[in-house]
Every structure is written in structure tokens, then in C-alpha cells.
Coordinates of C-alpha atoms in Angstrom, one line a residue:
M97 CA -40.9 32.2 9.2
M98 CA -41.9 30.5 6.0
T99 CA -43.0 26.9 6.5
W100 CA -43.3 23.9 4.3
N101 CA -46.1 21.5 5.5
G102 CA -45.7 22.8 9.0
R103 CA -42.0 22.5 9.3
G104 CA -39.3 25.2 9.0
T105 CA -38.1 25.6 5.5
A106 CA -34.4 25.7 6.5
D107 CA -34.9 22.6 8.7
V108 CA -36.6 20.6 5.9
R109 CA -33.9 21.6 3.3
A110 CA -31.1 20.6 5.7
R111 CA -32.6 17.2 6.1
L112 CA -33.0 16.7 2.4
V113 CA -29.3 17.3 1.7
G114 CA -27.7 14.2 0.3
L115 CA -30.9 12.6 -1.0
H116 CA -30.4 10.4 -4.1
K117 CA -33.0 10.6 -6.8
A118 CA -33.7 8.4 -9.8
T119 CA -36.1 9.1 -12.7
K120 CA -37.9 6.4 -14.7
R121 CA -40.2 7.0 -17.7
L122 CA -43.3 4.8 -17.5
S123 CA -45.6 3.4 -20.2
G124 CA -48.1 5.9 -21.4
G125 CA -45.6 8.8 -21.1
R126 CA -45.8 9.2 -17.3
V127 CA -42.7 9.8 -15.2
A128 CA -41.8 8.4 -11.9
I129 CA -39.2 9.8 -9.5
Y130 CA -37.7 7.7 -6.7
A131 CA -36.0 9.3 -3.7
Y132 CA -33.4 7.4 -1.6
A133 CA -32.0 8.5 1.8
F134 CA -28.6 8.4 0.1
R135 CA -27.0 6.8 -2.8
G136 CA -27.4 3.1 -2.2
G137 CA -29.7 3.7 0.8
D138 CA -33.3 2.8 1.5
L139 CA -36.2 4.0 -0.7
I140 CA -37.8 7.0 1.0
A141 CA -40.5 8.2 -1.4
R142 CA -42.0 7.7 -4.9
A143 CA -44.0 10.2 -6.9
E144 CA -45.5 10.2 -10.4
G145 CA -46.7 12.8 -12.9
G146 CA -47.7 13.2 -16.4
S147 CA -44.5 15.0 -17.1
L148 CA -41.1 15.5 -15.4
D149 CA -42.2 18.9 -14.0
A150 CA -45.4 17.4 -12.6
A151 CA -43.4 14.4 -11.1
N152 CA -41.0 16.9 -9.4
R153 CA -43.8 18.9 -7.9
A154 CA -45.4 15.7 -6.6
M155 CA -42.1 14.6 -5.1
E156 CA -41.6 18.0 -3.4
L157 CA -45.0 17.5 -1.7
E158 CA -44.1 14.0 -0.7
L159 CA -40.7 15.0 0.8
G160 CA -42.4 17.7 2.9
R161 CA -44.6 15.2 4.7
P162 CA -43.6 14.6 8.4
A163 CA -43.8 10.8 7.9
T164 CA -41.3 11.0 4.9
L165 CA -38.9 13.2 6.9
D166 CA -39.0 10.7 9.8
K167 CA -38.1 7.9 7.3
I168 CA -35.1 9.9 6.2
D169 CA -34.0 10.5 9.8
K170 CA -34.4 6.8 10.6
A171 CA -32.4 5.6 7.6
R172 CA -29.5 8.0 8.3
R173 CA -29.5 7.3 12.0
Q174 CA -28.3 3.8 11.3
V175 CA -25.4 5.1 9.3
R176 CA -24.4 7.6 11.9
Q177 CA -23.8 4.7 14.3
S178 CA -20.2 4.0 13.5
E179 CA -20.5 0.5 15.0
S180 CA -23.0 -0.4 12.2
R181 CA -20.7 -2.6 10.1
A182 CA -23.4 -3.0 7.5
Y183 CA -22.3 0.3 6.1
I184 CA -19.0 1.4 4.7
R185 CA -18.4 4.0 7.4
G186 CA -18.9 1.5 10.1
L187 CA -16.8 -1.1 8.3
I188 CA -13.9 1.3 8.1
S189 CA -14.3 2.2 11.8
A190 CA -14.3 -1.5 12.7
F191 CA -11.2 -2.2 10.6
K192 CA -9.2 0.6 12.2
A193 CA -10.1 -0.8 15.6
S194 CA -9.0 -4.3 14.7
P195 CA -5.8 -6.2 15.7
E196 CA -5.1 -6.5 12.0
W197 CA -4.9 -2.8 11.7
A198 CA -2.7 -2.6 14.8
K199 CA -0.2 -4.9 13.1
L200 CA 0.3 -2.6 10.1
G201 CA 3.4 -0.5 9.9
K202 CA 3.2 3.2 10.7
S203 CA 3.6 4.4 7.1
S204 CA 0.9 1.9 5.9
K205 CA -1.5 3.1 8.6
V206 CA -1.0 6.7 7.5
A207 CA -1.5 5.9 3.9
Y208 CA -4.5 3.6 4.4
A209 CA -6.2 6.1 6.7
Y210 CA -5.8 8.9 4.2
Y211 CA -7.4 7.0 1.3
L212 CA -10.0 5.3 3.4
A213 CA -11.1 8.7 4.7
D214 CA -11.7 9.8 1.2
F215 CA -13.5 6.6 0.4
D216 CA -15.7 7.2 3.5
A217 CA -16.5 10.7 2.3
E218 CA -17.7 9.3 -1.0
F219 CA -19.3 6.0 0.0
G220 CA -19.6 6.1 3.8
D221 CA -23.5 6.0 3.6
W222 CA -23.5 3.0 1.2
K223 CA -24.4 -0.5 2.4
V224 CA -21.5 -2.9 2.3
S225 CA -23.6 -5.4 0.4
I226 CA -23.9 -3.0 -2.5
F227 CA -20.2 -3.7 -3.3
E228 CA -21.0 -7.3 -4.1
R229 CA -22.7 -6.1 -7.3
A230 CA -20.5 -6.1 -10.4
E231 CA -21.9 -2.7 -11.6
T232 CA -20.6 -1.0 -8.5
K233 CA -17.1 -1.2 -10.0
I234 CA -18.1 1.7 -12.3
D235 CA -18.6 4.0 -9.2
L236 CA -15.4 2.7 -7.6
I237 CA -13.3 3.3 -10.7
D238 CA -14.8 6.8 -11.1
W239 CA -13.6 7.5 -7.6
R240 CA -10.2 6.0 -8.2
D241 CA -9.8 8.1 -11.4
E242 CA -9.8 11.3 -9.3
W243 CA -6.1 10.5 -8.8
A244 CA -5.5 9.6 -12.5
E245 CA -2.9 12.3 -12.9
T246 CA -0.8 10.6 -10.2
P247 CA -1.1 6.9 -11.1
R248 CA 0.7 5.6 -8.0
A249 CA -1.7 7.4 -5.7
A250 CA -4.6 6.1 -7.7
D251 CA -3.4 2.6 -7.3
Y252 CA -2.8 3.1 -3.6
A253 CA -6.3 4.4 -3.2
L254 CA -7.6 1.2 -4.8
Q255 CA -5.2 -1.0 -2.8
S256 CA -6.5 0.6 0.5
V257 CA -10.1 -0.3 -0.5
G258 CA -9.0 -3.8 -1.4
R259 CA -7.3 -4.2 2.0
L260 CA -10.5 -3.1 3.7
F261 CA -12.6 -5.7 1.9
K262 CA -10.0 -8.4 2.4
W263 CA -10.3 -7.8 6.2
A264 CA -14.1 -7.8 5.9
R265 CA -14.1 -11.2 4.1
G266 CA -11.9 -12.6 6.7
R267 CA -14.3 -11.6 9.4
G268 CA -17.3 -12.9 7.5
L269 CA -18.7 -9.4 7.1
S270 CA -18.8 -9.4 3.3
N271 CA -18.1 -11.5 0.2
A272 CA -17.4 -8.4 -1.9
R273 CA -14.2 -8.2 -4.1
P274 CA -14.8 -4.8 -5.7
T275 CA -11.1 -4.2 -6.6
D276 CA -10.6 -7.6 -8.3
D277 CA -9.8 -7.3 -12.0
V278 CA -9.5 -3.5 -11.9
E279 CA -6.3 -2.7 -13.8
R280 CA -3.7 -0.7 -12.1
L281 CA -2.6 2.6 -13.6
H282 CA 1.0 2.5 -12.4
S283 CA 2.7 -0.4 -14.0
A284 CA 6.5 0.3 -13.6
D285 CA 8.5 -2.8 -12.6
R286 CA 11.6 -1.6 -10.8
S287 CA 13.0 -5.0 -9.9
D288 CA 15.7 -4.7 -12.5
I289 CA 16.8 -1.1 -11.5
I290 CA 19.8 -0.7 -9.2
W291 CA 22.2 1.9 -8.0
T292 CA 25.5 1.3 -9.7
Q293 CA 28.8 2.0 -8.0
A294 CA 29.1 5.2 -10.0
D295 CA 25.7 6.4 -8.7
I296 CA 26.7 5.6 -5.1
D297 CA 30.1 7.3 -5.5
A298 CA 28.3 10.4 -6.8
V299 CA 25.9 10.7 -3.8
L300 CA 28.7 10.0 -1.3
R301 CA 30.7 12.9 -2.7
A302 CA 27.6 15.1 -2.3
S303 CA 26.7 14.1 1.2
S304 CA 28.1 14.2 4.7
Q305 CA 29.7 11.1 6.2
E306 CA 26.6 10.3 8.3
V307 CA 24.3 10.5 5.3
G308 CA 26.8 8.5 3.2
W309 CA 26.6 5.7 5.8
S310 CA 22.9 5.3 5.1
F311 CA 23.5 5.0 1.4
R312 CA 26.2 2.4 2.0
L313 CA 24.1 0.4 4.5
A314 CA 21.2 0.3 2.0
A315 CA 23.4 -0.9 -0.8
E316 CA 24.7 -3.8 1.3
T317 CA 21.4 -4.8 3.1
G318 CA 18.6 -3.6 0.8
L319 CA 16.7 -2.3 3.9
R320 CA 14.2 0.4 3.4
L321 CA 14.8 3.9 4.8
G322 CA 12.3 3.3 7.6
D323 CA 14.2 0.2 8.7
I324 CA 17.6 1.9 8.4
V325 CA 16.8 4.6 10.9
R326 CA 15.6 2.0 13.4
L327 CA 18.2 -0.7 12.9
P328 CA 19.8 -1.4 16.3
W329 CA 23.4 -2.6 16.9
S330 CA 21.8 -5.7 18.5
A331 CA 20.5 -6.8 15.1
I332 CA 24.1 -6.9 13.6
G333 CA 25.7 -10.2 14.2
A334 CA 29.1 -11.6 13.4
E335 CA 28.1 -13.1 10.1
G336 CA 24.9 -11.3 9.2
T337 CA 22.1 -8.8 10.1
V338 CA 18.9 -10.1 11.5
W339 CA 16.0 -7.7 11.4
K340 CA 12.2 -7.8 11.3
T341 CA 11.2 -5.4 8.4
S342 CA 8.5 -2.8 8.9
K343 CA 7.0 -3.3 5.4
R344 CA 5.9 -6.9 5.7
G345 CA 6.8 -7.7 9.3
R346 CA 9.0 -10.6 8.2
Q347 CA 12.4 -11.4 9.6
A348 CA 15.3 -10.9 7.2
L349 CA 18.7 -12.5 7.7
I350 CA 21.1 -10.8 5.4
P351 CA 24.7 -12.1 5.1
H352 CA 27.5 -9.6 5.6
T353 CA 29.4 -8.6 2.5
P354 CA 33.0 -7.4 2.8
A355 CA 31.8 -3.8 2.3
M356 CA 29.3 -4.3 5.1
R357 CA 32.0 -5.6 7.5
A358 CA 34.0 -2.5 6.7
L359 CA 31.1 -0.2 7.4
I360 CA 30.5 -1.9 10.8
Q361 CA 34.1 -1.2 11.7
E362 CA 33.8 2.5 10.6
V363 CA 30.5 3.6 12.2
P364 CA 31.0 4.8 15.8
R365 CA 28.8 3.2 18.4
L366 CA 27.0 6.2 19.9
G367 CA 23.9 4.5 21.2
P368 CA 21.6 1.5 20.7
V369 CA 20.8 2.5 17.1
F370 CA 23.3 1.8 14.4
L371 CA 23.3 5.1 12.5
S372 CA 23.3 8.6 13.9
N373 CA 23.0 12.0 12.4
T374 CA 25.6 14.8 12.4
R375 CA 24.6 15.7 16.0
G376 CA 25.2 12.1 17.2
K377 CA 21.4 11.4 17.6
P378 CA 19.3 8.8 15.9
W379 CA 17.9 9.8 12.5
T380 CA 14.2 10.5 12.1
V381 CA 12.6 9.2 8.9
D382 CA 11.7 12.7 7.7
G383 CA 15.2 14.0 8.6
L384 CA 17.0 11.3 6.6
K385 CA 14.6 11.6 3.7
S386 CA 15.3 15.3 3.4
M387 CA 19.1 14.7 3.4
V388 CA 18.8 11.9 0.9
R389 CA 16.8 14.1 -1.5
A390 CA 19.4 16.9 -1.1
A391 CA 22.3 14.5 -1.8
K392 CA 20.6 13.1 -4.9
R393 CA 19.8 16.6 -6.2
E394 CA 23.4 17.7 -5.6
A395 CA 24.8 14.6 -7.3
G396 CA 22.4 15.0 -10.3
I397 CA 20.9 11.5 -9.6
K398 CA 17.5 11.2 -11.4
G399 CA 15.2 8.2 -11.9
L400 CA 16.5 6.3 -8.8
H401 CA 14.6 5.8 -5.6
F402 CA 16.1 4.8 -2.2
H403 CA 14.2 1.5 -2.3
D404 CA 16.1 0.6 -5.6
F405 CA 19.0 -0.3 -3.3
R406 CA 17.3 -3.6 -2.8
G407 CA 18.4 -4.7 -6.3
T408 CA 21.9 -3.4 -5.5
A409 CA 22.0 -5.5 -2.4
V410 CA 20.8 -8.6 -4.3
T411 CA 23.8 -8.4 -6.7
R412 CA 26.3 -7.7 -3.9
T413 CA 25.0 -10.4 -1.6
Y414 CA 25.2 -12.9 -4.4
L415 CA 29.0 -12.7 -4.3
V416 CA 29.0 -14.1 -0.7
L417 CA 25.8 -16.2 -1.1
P418 CA 25.6 -17.5 -4.7
D419 CA 22.2 -19.1 -4.2
P420 CA 19.3 -17.4 -6.1
D421 CA 16.7 -19.3 -4.1
A422 CA 18.1 -18.1 -0.8
L423 CA 18.4 -14.5 -2.2
A424 CA 14.7 -14.6 -3.2
R425 CA 13.7 -15.6 0.3
I426 CA 15.9 -13.0 2.0
F427 CA 14.8 -10.1 -0.1
G428 CA 11.2 -11.1 -0.7
W429 CA 11.4 -11.4 -4.5
D430 CA 10.4 -14.2 -6.8
R431 CA 13.1 -16.4 -8.3
Q432 CA 12.5 -15.1 -11.8
S433 CA 13.2 -11.5 -10.8
V434 CA 16.4 -12.5 -9.0
D435 CA 17.7 -14.5 -12.0
A436 CA 16.9 -11.5 -14.3
L437 CA 18.7 -9.1 -12.0
L438 CA 21.8 -11.3 -11.7
A439 CA 22.0 -11.9 -15.5
K440 CA 21.9 -8.2 -16.1
Y441 CA 24.3 -6.9 -13.5
V442 CA 26.5 -9.6 -12.0
S443 CA 29.6 -10.4 -14.0
G444 CA 29.4 -13.4 -16.3
D445 CA 32.5 -14.9 -14.6
A446 CA 30.8 -15.0 -11.2
V447 CA 27.6 -16.6 -12.7
A448 CA 29.6 -19.1 -14.7
L449 CA 31.7 -20.2 -11.8
D450 CA 28.5 -20.7 -9.7
L451 CA 26.8 -22.7 -12.5
L452 CA 29.9 -24.9 -12.9
S453 CA 30.0 -25.5 -9.2
R454 CA 26.4 -26.5 -9.2
M455 CA 26.8 -28.8 -12.2
N456 CA 29.7 -30.6 -10.4
Q457 CA 27.7 -31.0 -7.2
K458 CA 24.8 -32.5 -9.2
R459 CA 27.1 -34.9 -11.1
A460 CA 28.7 -36.0 -7.8
A461 CA 25.3 -36.6 -6.2
Q462 CA 24.1 -38.7 -9.2
T463 CA 27.3 -40.8 -9.4
D464 CA 27.8 -41.0 -5.7
D465 CA 31.4 -39.8 -6.2
K466 CA 33.3 -39.3 -3.0
P467 CA 36.8 -38.3 -2.3
V468 CA 39.1 -41.3 -2.0
L469 CA 42.0 -41.4 0.5
R470 CA 45.0 -43.1 -0.9
S471 CA 47.7 -44.6 1.1
D472 CA 51.1 -45.5 -0.3
S473 CA 51.7 -49.2 0.4

């Protein structure tokens, strides 16, 4: 077997995989090469030469020394310990074992785990402290840009990293904010997009009664598909639906519209869950997603997503609860978005009547006007 400084060639080469090298030209024309255990890791060796070739030959000799190979093993051994939260790999492992991770919704866990696994593959050997340096943004953006052709995925990748470091800051493990000030690639604002009645009628004609119920429920409550398949009968009260949403874990109290009351009367009670599929069993998320896609395709609906029903629900709930501030709280939007949506889609008569009512209430409060009971005497 060929050897290199007394060690097996294959063994040496395997241990040198992943080394990060940097070259620097010194005064007098000499060249220095620096070898690190990994990008962002500890300095392992330094070699000089009168030219680049000479410096490379000197570095090869240095890397073949037993003491240098031992330094590489020691540096990497720290990273292989997943509990070492000083490194990105250990930080991710600790985050996924935390109670904050346990509180995340199922879909969020799946998405975060996917992108953090890729982040780990790229930066797992890096020290967490490196991300406190401004220049590290260049490497992070280069990684994010691997998804540039799918902007939403690129933004979610960056969001996953931002969530990791937010947790780390809360635990006092880092001060890094590597995702701050990084522009998002996907900038579509869908807060003013809704399903019109014509859109809803089209998908109802193209779907079974059971799938149609899901469209109608979404239009009246604004619940996401993941919440719709889990919504129990016990959450549906006499005047409204009370449900803790999976997305943000907040409790929503949604007043019943006349159409929602009609739907409640129409849907048969086959079990603890409100909606059932054609076999009388609760929907799965994937099952309902598949049927929703098929109905949209059959109806020729393009450019609308299931979560766009939130805007539809805002406009419909306004007719039973004409209070924009309350609507903003119920649906988790800011007041400006609610006002813009109502101005665009709710009839002018309804808005005008609400405005007139509010003006009268304000005037009455300012003048202390009160009803006067008259008696004929």
C-alpha cells in the first residue's frame, strides 16, 4: 500500500475532505496558503512558498503530518457532537428538541425541517458566532438563491433560518440576525384577492356535495384547509365558531353568517368532526387538497388559492359584524388591509349605512343625547 508520511493514502485523503483553503499573496511575491478544518472552522495549517505551486507542495507536506491530521480530527469531533450548540448543526438539533419547536404546527415543522436540513448540509460545520458578521450575509444569500426559480420556496428557506436564530437569541445562544434586511423574492400581497360568488358557484358545480361543503365552510369562516378537516362539531356554537387555528395557535371566534347557519343545518352529523368525505369518514389534509385541486381544474379556476377564502370571509362576516377593528382581530389582519378589502368588495350601501350609524353614535356620545320618554298630561 502506498503511504503518505506513514499513513495510508486513502485514509489521509478521506480525512482531508471538506478542508477549506485560502490563499494570500505576501510582500516580496511569496504566497501563503491557510487550511481550515472546514469553512468557518479553526485554522489547521499554514504554508508558504515562492510561488503558488511551491506553497501548494509545502501545504501537502504539512497536511500529511500526524500532528496536523490529529488537529483536523479534534476540530471536527466537536462538530460531530450534536449537543454542541456553538455550531450550526448542534443549534438546529437543540431547536428541534425544544418546547418552542413542539408548539409549531405540523405543516410548519415539516417545512422548517426540510429547509433546515439543507441549511445544515451547507453550514452545519460553521460556528454560530460567524453569523454575527455582516459579510456572512453573502454566503447566506448565495444559499437562498439556489431556490431563486421558486421565489416562495426561497423566502421560506430564509424564513426557516430566521426562525432558528430568533430561537437562539431568545435562549441567549447568539446575537446573530443574519436574515434581517435581506429582501424577499416573493412579494405578492393577496390580502385583496377573494373568491367571488361566481367562482364559488363554478367549483360547487364541479365537485361533489362533500367537497362543496368545504368550499362553503371556508367562504364563511376563512379557516385554512388544515383547520377545516379538523374542525369539530363542539367548536360550532349557536352564534359563532370558536376554534384555535393551527397556523398561529390563536383562538378565533367567528360570528355565523346566514349562509353558515344554513350549512350547519345541511351537513349531517356523522361523527365528532364537522365535515366528512364521500365515505362518511373525516377528511385527511392530502385527500381534501387533491379533491380541491380537481374541482378547481374542472371549473377552470386559475390564480385563486384555498387560503384566499379568508378575504371572502371578511367581506361576508362584515354584513353581520360591521366592525373593521373586530374583523382585523378575528382574521389576524391589520386594519388597513381590512378597510381596503371592504372598500373594494363590499357594496357601497352597506359601508355607507355603517358609516352613518357610527357618525350618529359619535354625535350622540358628544351631546349626551338620550331617548326621552314623553307622557301625555
